Coordinates of C-alpha atoms and ligand atoms in Angstrom, one line a residue:
X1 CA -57.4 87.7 38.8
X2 CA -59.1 90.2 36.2
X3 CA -56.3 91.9 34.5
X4 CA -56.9 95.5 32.2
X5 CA -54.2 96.4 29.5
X6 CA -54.2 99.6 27.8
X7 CA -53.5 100.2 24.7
X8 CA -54.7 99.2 20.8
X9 CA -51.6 98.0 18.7
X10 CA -49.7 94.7 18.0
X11 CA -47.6 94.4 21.0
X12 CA -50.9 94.8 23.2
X13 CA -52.3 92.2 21.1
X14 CA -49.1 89.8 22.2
X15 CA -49.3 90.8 25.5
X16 CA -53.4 89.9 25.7
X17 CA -52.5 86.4 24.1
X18 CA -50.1 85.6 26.5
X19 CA -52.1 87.2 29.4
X20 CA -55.1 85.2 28.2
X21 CA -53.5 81.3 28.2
X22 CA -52.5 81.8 32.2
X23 CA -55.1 79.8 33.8
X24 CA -54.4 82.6 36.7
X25 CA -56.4 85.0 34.5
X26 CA -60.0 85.2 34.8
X27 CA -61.3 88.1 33.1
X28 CA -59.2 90.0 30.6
X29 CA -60.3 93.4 29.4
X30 CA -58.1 95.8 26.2
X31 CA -58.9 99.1 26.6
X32 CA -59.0 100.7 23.7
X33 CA -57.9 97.2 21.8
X34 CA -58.2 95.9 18.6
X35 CA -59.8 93.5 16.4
X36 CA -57.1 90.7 17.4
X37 CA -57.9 91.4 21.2
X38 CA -61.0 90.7 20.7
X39 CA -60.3 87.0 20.2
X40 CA -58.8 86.6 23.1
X41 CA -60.7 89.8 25.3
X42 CA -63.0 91.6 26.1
X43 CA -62.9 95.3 24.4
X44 CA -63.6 98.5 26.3
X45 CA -63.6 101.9 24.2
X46 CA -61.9 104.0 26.5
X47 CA -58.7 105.7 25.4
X48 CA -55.3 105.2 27.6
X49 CA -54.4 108.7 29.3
X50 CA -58.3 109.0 29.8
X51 CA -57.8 108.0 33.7
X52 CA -61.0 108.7 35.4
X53 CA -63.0 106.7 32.8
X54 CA -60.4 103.7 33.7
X55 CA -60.6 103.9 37.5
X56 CA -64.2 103.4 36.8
X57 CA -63.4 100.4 34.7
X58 CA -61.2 99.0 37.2
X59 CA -63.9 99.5 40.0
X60 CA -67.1 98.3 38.0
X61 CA -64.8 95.0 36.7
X62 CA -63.0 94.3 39.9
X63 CA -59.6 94.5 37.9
X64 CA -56.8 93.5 40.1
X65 CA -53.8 94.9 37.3
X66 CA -53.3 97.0 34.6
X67 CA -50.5 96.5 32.5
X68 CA -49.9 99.6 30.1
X69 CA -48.7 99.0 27.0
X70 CA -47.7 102.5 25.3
X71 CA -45.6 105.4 27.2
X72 CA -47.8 108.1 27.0
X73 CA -50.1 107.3 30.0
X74 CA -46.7 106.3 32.0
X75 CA -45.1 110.1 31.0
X76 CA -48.8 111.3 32.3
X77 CA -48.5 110.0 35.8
X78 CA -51.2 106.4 35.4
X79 CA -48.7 104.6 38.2
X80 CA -49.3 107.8 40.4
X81 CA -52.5 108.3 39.4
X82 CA -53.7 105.0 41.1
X83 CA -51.3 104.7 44.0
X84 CA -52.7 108.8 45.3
X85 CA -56.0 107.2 45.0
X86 CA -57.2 105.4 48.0
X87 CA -60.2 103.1 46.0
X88 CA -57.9 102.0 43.3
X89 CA -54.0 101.9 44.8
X90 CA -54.7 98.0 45.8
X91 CA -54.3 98.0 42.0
X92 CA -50.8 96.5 40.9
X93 CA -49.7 99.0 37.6
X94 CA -47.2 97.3 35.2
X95 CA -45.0 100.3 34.5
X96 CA -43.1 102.7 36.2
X97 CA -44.0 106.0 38.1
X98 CA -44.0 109.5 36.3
X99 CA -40.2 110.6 37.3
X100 CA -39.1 107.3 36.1
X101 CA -41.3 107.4 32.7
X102 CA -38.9 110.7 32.0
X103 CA -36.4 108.3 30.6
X104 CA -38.3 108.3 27.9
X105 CA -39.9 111.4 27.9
X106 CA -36.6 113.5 28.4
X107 CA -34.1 112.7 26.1
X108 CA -31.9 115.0 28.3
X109 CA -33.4 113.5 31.5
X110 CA -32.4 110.0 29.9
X111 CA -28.5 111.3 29.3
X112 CA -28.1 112.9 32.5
X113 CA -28.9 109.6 33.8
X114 CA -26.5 107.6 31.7
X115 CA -23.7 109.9 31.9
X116 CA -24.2 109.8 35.8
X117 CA -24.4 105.9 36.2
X118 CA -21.2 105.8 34.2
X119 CA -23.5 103.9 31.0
X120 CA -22.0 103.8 27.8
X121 CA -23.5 106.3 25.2
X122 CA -22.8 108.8 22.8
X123 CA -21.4 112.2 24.1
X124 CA -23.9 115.2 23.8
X125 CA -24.9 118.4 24.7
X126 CA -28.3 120.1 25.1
X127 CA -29.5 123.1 24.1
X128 CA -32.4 125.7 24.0
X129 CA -33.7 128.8 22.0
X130 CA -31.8 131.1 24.2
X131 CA -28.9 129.0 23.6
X132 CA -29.2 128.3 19.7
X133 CA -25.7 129.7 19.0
X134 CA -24.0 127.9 21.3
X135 CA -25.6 125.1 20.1
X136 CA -24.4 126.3 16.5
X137 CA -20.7 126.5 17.8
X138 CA -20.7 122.4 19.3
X139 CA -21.9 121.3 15.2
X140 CA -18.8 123.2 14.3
X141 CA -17.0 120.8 17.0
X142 CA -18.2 117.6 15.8
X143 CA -17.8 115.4 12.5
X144 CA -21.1 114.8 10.3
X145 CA -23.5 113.3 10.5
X146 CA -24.9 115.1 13.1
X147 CA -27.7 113.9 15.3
X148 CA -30.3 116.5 17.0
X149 CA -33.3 114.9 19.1
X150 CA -36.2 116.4 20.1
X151 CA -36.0 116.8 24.2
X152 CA -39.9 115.4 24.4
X153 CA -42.4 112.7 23.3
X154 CA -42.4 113.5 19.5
X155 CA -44.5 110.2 18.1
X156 CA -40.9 108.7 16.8
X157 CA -40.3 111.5 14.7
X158 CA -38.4 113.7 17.1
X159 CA -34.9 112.6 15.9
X160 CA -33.2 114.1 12.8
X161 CA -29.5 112.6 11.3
X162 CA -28.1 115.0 8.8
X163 CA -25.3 115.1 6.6
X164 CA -24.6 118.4 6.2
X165 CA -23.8 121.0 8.6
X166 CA -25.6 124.2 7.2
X167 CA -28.6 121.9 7.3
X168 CA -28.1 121.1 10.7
X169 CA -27.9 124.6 11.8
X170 CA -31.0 125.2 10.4
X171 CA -32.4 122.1 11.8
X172 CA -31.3 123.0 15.2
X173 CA -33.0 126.5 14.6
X174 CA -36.2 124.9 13.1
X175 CA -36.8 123.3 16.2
X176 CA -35.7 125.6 19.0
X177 CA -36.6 128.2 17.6
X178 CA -40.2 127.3 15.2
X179 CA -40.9 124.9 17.6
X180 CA -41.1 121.9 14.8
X181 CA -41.7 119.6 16.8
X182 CA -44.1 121.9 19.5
X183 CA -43.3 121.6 23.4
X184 CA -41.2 118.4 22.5
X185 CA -38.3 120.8 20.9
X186 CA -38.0 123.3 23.7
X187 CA -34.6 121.5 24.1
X188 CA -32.6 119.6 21.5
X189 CA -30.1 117.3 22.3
X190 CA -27.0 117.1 19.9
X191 CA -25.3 113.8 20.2
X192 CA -22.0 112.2 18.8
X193 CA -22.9 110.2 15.7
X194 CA -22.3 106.2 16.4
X195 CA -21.8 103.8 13.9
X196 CA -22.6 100.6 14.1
X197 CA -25.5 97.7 13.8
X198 CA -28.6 97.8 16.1
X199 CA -30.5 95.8 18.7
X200 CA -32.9 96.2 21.4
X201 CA -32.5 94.4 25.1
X202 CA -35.7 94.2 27.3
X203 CA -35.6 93.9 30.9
X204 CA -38.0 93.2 33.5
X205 CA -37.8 94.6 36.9
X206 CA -39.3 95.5 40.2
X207 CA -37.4 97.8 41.4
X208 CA -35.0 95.6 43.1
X209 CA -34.4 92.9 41.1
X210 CA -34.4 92.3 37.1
X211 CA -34.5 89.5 34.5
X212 CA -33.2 89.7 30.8
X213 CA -35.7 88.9 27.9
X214 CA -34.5 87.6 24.7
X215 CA -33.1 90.2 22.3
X216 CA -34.8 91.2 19.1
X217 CA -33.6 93.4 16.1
X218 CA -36.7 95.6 14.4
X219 CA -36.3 97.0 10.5
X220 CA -37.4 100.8 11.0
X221 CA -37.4 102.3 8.2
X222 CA -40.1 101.6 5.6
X223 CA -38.2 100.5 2.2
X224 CA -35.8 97.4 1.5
X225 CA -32.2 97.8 2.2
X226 CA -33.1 99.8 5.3
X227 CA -34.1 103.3 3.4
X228 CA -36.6 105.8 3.4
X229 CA -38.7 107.4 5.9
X230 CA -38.6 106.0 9.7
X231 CA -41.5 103.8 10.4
X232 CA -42.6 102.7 14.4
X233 CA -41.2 98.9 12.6
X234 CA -41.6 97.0 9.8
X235 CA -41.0 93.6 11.2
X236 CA -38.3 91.7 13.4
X237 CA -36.4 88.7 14.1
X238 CA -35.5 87.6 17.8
X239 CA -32.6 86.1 18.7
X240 CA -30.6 88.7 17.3
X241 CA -27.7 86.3 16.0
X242 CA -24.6 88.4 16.6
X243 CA -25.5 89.2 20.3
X244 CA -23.0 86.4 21.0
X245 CA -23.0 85.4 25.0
X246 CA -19.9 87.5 25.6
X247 CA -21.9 90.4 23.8
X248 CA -25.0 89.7 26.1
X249 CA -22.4 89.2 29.1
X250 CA -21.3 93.1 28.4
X251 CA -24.4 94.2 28.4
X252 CA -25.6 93.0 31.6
X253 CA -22.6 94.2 33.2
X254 CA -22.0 97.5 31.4
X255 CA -25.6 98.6 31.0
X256 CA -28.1 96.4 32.5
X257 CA -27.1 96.7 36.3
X258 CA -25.9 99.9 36.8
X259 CA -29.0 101.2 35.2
X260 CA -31.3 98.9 37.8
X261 CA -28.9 100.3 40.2
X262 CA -28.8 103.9 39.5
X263 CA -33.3 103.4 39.7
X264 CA -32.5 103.0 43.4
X265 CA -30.0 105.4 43.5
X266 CA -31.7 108.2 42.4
X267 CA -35.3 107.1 43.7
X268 CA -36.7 106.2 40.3
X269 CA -39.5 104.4 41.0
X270 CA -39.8 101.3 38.7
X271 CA -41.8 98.2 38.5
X272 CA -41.7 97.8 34.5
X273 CA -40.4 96.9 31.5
X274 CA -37.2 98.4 30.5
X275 CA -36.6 98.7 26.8
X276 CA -32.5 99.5 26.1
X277 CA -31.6 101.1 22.3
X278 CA -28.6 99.6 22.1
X279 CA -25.4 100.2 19.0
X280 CA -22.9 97.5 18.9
X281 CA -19.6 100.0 17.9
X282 CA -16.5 99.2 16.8
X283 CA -15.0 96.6 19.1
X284 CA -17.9 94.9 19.7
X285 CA -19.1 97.3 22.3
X286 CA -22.5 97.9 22.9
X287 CA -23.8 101.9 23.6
X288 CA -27.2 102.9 24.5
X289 CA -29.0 104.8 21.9
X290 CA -32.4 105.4 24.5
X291 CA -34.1 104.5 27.0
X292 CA -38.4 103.5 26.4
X293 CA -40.2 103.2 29.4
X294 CA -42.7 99.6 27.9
X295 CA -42.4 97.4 25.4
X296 CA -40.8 98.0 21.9
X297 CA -43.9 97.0 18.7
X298 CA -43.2 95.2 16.8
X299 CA -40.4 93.3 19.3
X300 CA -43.3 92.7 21.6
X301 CA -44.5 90.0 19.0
X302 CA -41.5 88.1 18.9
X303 CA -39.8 88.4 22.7
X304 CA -43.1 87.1 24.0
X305 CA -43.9 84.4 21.5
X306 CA -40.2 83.1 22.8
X307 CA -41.1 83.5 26.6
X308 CA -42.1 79.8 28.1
X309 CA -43.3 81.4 31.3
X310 CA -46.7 81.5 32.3
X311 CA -46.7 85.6 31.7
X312 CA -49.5 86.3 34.5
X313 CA -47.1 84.6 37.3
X314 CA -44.0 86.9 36.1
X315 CA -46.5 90.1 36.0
X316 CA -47.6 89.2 39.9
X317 CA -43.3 89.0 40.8
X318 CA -42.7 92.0 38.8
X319 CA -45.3 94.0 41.3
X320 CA -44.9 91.8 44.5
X321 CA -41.3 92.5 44.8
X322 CA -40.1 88.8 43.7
X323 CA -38.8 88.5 40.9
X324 CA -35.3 87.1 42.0
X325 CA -38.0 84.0 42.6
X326 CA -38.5 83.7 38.5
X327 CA -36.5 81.1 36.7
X328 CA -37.0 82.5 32.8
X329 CA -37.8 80.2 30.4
X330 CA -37.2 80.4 27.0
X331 CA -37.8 78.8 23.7
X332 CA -34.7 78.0 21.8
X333 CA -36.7 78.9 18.2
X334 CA -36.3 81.6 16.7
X335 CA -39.3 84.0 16.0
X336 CA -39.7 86.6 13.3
X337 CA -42.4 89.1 12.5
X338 CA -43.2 90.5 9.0
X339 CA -45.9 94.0 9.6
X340 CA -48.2 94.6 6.8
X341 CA -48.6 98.3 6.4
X342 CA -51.6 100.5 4.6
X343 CA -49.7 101.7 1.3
X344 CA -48.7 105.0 1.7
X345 CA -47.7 105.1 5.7
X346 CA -45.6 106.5 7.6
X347 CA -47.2 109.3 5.2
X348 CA -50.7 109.6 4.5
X349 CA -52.6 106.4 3.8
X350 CA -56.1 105.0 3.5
X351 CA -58.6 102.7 6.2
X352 CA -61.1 101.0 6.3
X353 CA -60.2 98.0 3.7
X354 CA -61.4 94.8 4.6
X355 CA -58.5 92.2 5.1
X356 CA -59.3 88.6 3.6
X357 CA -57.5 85.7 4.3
X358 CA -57.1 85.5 7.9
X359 CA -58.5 82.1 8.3
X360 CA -56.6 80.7 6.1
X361 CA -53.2 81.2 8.1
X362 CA -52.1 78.2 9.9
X363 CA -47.9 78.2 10.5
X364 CA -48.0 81.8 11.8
X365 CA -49.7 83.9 14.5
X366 CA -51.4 87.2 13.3
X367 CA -51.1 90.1 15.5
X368 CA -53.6 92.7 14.7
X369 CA -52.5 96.2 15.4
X370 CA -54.2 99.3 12.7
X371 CA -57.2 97.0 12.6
X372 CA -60.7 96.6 13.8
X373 CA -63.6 94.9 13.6
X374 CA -66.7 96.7 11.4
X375 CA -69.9 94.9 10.7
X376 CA -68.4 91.4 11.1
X377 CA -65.1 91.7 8.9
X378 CA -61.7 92.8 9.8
X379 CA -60.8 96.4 8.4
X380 CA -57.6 98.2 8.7
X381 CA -57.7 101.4 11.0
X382 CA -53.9 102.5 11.3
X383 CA -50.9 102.4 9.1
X384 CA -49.4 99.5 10.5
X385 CA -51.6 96.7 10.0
X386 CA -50.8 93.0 11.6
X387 CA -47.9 91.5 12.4
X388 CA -47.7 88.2 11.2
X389 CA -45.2 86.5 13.6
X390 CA -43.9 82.7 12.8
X391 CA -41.6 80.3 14.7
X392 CA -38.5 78.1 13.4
X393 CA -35.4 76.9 13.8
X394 CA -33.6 79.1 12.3
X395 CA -34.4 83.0 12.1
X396 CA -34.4 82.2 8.0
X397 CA -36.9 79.6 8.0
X398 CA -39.1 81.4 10.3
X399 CA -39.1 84.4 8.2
X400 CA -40.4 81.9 5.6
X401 CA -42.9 80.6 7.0
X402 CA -44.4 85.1 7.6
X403 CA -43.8 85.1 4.1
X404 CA -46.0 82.2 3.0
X405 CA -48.6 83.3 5.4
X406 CA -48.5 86.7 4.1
X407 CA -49.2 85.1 0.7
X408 CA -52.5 84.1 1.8
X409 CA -53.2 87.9 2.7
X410 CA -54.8 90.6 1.1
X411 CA -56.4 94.0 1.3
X412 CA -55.9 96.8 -0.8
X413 CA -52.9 98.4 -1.4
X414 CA -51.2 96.2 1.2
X415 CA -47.3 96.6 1.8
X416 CA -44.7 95.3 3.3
X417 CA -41.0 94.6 3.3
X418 CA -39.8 92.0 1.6
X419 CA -35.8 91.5 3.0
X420 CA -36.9 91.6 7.0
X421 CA -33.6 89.8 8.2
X422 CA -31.1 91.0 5.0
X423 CA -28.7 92.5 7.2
X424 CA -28.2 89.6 9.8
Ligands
AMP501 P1 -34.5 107.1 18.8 O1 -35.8 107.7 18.5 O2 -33.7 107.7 19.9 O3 -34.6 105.6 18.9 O4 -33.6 107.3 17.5 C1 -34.1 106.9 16.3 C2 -32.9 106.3 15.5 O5 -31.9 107.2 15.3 C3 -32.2 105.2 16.2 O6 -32.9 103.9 16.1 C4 -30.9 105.2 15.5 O7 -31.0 104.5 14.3 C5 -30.7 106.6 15.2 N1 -29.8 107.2 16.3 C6 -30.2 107.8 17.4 N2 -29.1 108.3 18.1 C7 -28.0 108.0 17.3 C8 -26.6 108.2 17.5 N3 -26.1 108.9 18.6 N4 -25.8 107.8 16.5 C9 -26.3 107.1 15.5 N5 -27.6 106.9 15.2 C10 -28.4 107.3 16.2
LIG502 N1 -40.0 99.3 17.5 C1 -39.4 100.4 18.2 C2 -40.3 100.9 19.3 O1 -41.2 100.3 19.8 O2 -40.0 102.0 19.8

């Protein structure tokens, strides 16, 4: 079959490489992609919430699924947009439909949800400008540090932690009421601070059935020892090595069914991947931070690496219905990912700098995300670079192995952390 992903970064990159060694594949197209898709694709320039110009694509190709890599053309309706469409809804669409997509593009649609499929997470409240004092009064009810979010899609920088509560006040006021964060802050959501280490659990589904991916750990914030500014993820390691079985056992049964069950409950209509935030808390229980409606990047290029299936066989069961037919399959190594960064990001940085080395890298698999291909050579385009994923037996030596191959790297000012894996 001809198979169309959209989107441009790393984790479309992974998900082209797997796509592209299924003999069921014939023709694979990346729309926008990158310079790493086009090893393994064929390119189209078309952006990912521009729909008309990909029905066209999908007509003049003969593309038979799209599988959508980022949220924003799932939050704008692309699952609708083909099935209301007589010439296209043939199509199978790997991600859910718009209601559903508002798990992650409502943080307050995503709590209602949890709270009313009886799913571990913090407590909260949400508020607007009308209701700004109110919203003062429940700080003055809870214990620092206090945690507003952004209601809407806010390019990961909708969520502020703050110590202090006169700040948070006039946080909460900065974005209700001088719309920081635009039409994302018309409502804030103030949650109960939870403390504890981080992981991320990725499920497949088709609306009846699911399967559990291997879990993965991603480093999100740009300096060593986990500090600074929040980055989309400076690397990761997957298995995550304290998501023991009985861990993994509580959060199928605490988290990952009723949420598949309360999709059918309340109509959500989901053929996808499901990303769960997760916090393991005190007493080793796990609490769901957020839901994303895809795949998390830079986990992406370390779940799939891991995945023995042929990827284009579990795509067709995820959209025929059949998944409980699947058997997973996956590799006992460990994978890491290390993401070279242009210097300067998640602030302002620089493009366009030619990356040298690439053919020199033989232990480790280079997933291109901010970069592109101009007159021949490989030049960054975005603040996170490549992802430079390795294997091994242990998550340690794996992480290695990136290390040595980012050795052999260069463009200028290149960065990267240097202690992915320090906390585990
Ligand atoms: P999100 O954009 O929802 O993933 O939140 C960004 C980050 O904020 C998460 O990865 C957590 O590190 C942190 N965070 C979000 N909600 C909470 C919470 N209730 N308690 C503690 N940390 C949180
Ligand atoms: N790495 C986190 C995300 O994809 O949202």
């Amino acid at each position: 079959m001809n198979i169309l992903v959209l989107g441009s970064g790393g984790r479309e990159h992974a998900f082209a490489w797997k796509i592209a060694q299924s003999p069921l594949c014939n023709a694979l197209y990346v729309a926008p992609g990158n310079s790493g898709t086009a090893n393994v694709a064929t390119n189209v320039n078309i952006g990912v919430t521009d729909f008309e110009a990909i029905k066209e694509l999908v007509l003049e190709k003969e593309i038979e699924m799209v599988v959508v890599g980022p949220e924003d053309p799932l939050v704008q309706g692309v699952h609708d947009f083909f099935l209301n469409d007589d010439a296209i809804k043939h199509v199978s669409v790997i991600g859910p439909q718009k209601v559903a997509a508002e798990l992650e593009g409502s943080k307050e649609f995503a709590k209602e949800f949890l709270y009313r499929h009886n799913i571990p997470t913090a407590a909260y409240e949400s508020f607007t400008a009308e209701t700004v004092e109110n919203g003062y009064a429940f700080l003055e009810t809870l214990k620092a540090p206090y945690v507003l979010k952004a209601d809407g899609l806010a390019a990961g920088k909708g969520v502020v932690i703050l110590n202090d509560l006169d700040e948070a006040k006039a946080e909460l006021k900065s974005m209700l009421v001088d719309a920081k964060f635009g039409q994302a802050s018309t409502k804030v959501v103030i949650e109960e601070f939870l403390d504890g280490i981080e992981l991320s659990c990725f499920v497949l589904t088709d609306g009846e059935n699911y399967k559990i991916l291997p879990t993965a750990k991603d480093y999100k914030r740009i300096g060593e020892g986990d500090t600074g500014l929040n980055t989309g993820g400076m690397g990761a390691v997957s298995p995550v090595p304290f998501a023991t079985d009985e861990f993994l056992n509580k959060i199928e049964e605490r988290i990952v069914k009723p949420t598949i069950e309360g999709f059918k409950k309340d109509k959500l209509p989901y053929v996808g991947f499901v990303f769960i935030g997760l916090i393991k808390v005190e007493g080793d229980d796990p609490k769901v931070i957020e839901y994303n409606v895809r795949m998390g990047d830079p986990e992406t290029e370390v779940v799939l690496p891991r995945l023995k299936n042929d990827f284009v066989t579990v795509l067709q069961a995820m959209a025929n219905g059949t998944l409980n037919e699947i058997e997973i399959e996956i590799d006992e190594r460990a994978a890491t990912t290390i993401m070279m960064v242009s210097g300067g990001y998640p602030e302002a940085y620089e493009k366009g700098k030619e990356i040298t080395g690439l053919n020199t890298i033989e232990d480790s698999i280079p997933f291109h995300a901010g970069a592109q291909l101009k007159d021949g050579k490989v030049v960054t385009s975005g603040g996170r670079v490549m992802a430079i994923t390795s294997y091994g037996e242990t998550y340690q030596e794996a992480i290695k192995k990136s290390y040595q191959s980012i050795d052999k790297l260069n463009f200028d000012k290149m960065y990267y952390r240097k202690d992915i894996g320090f906390d585990l």
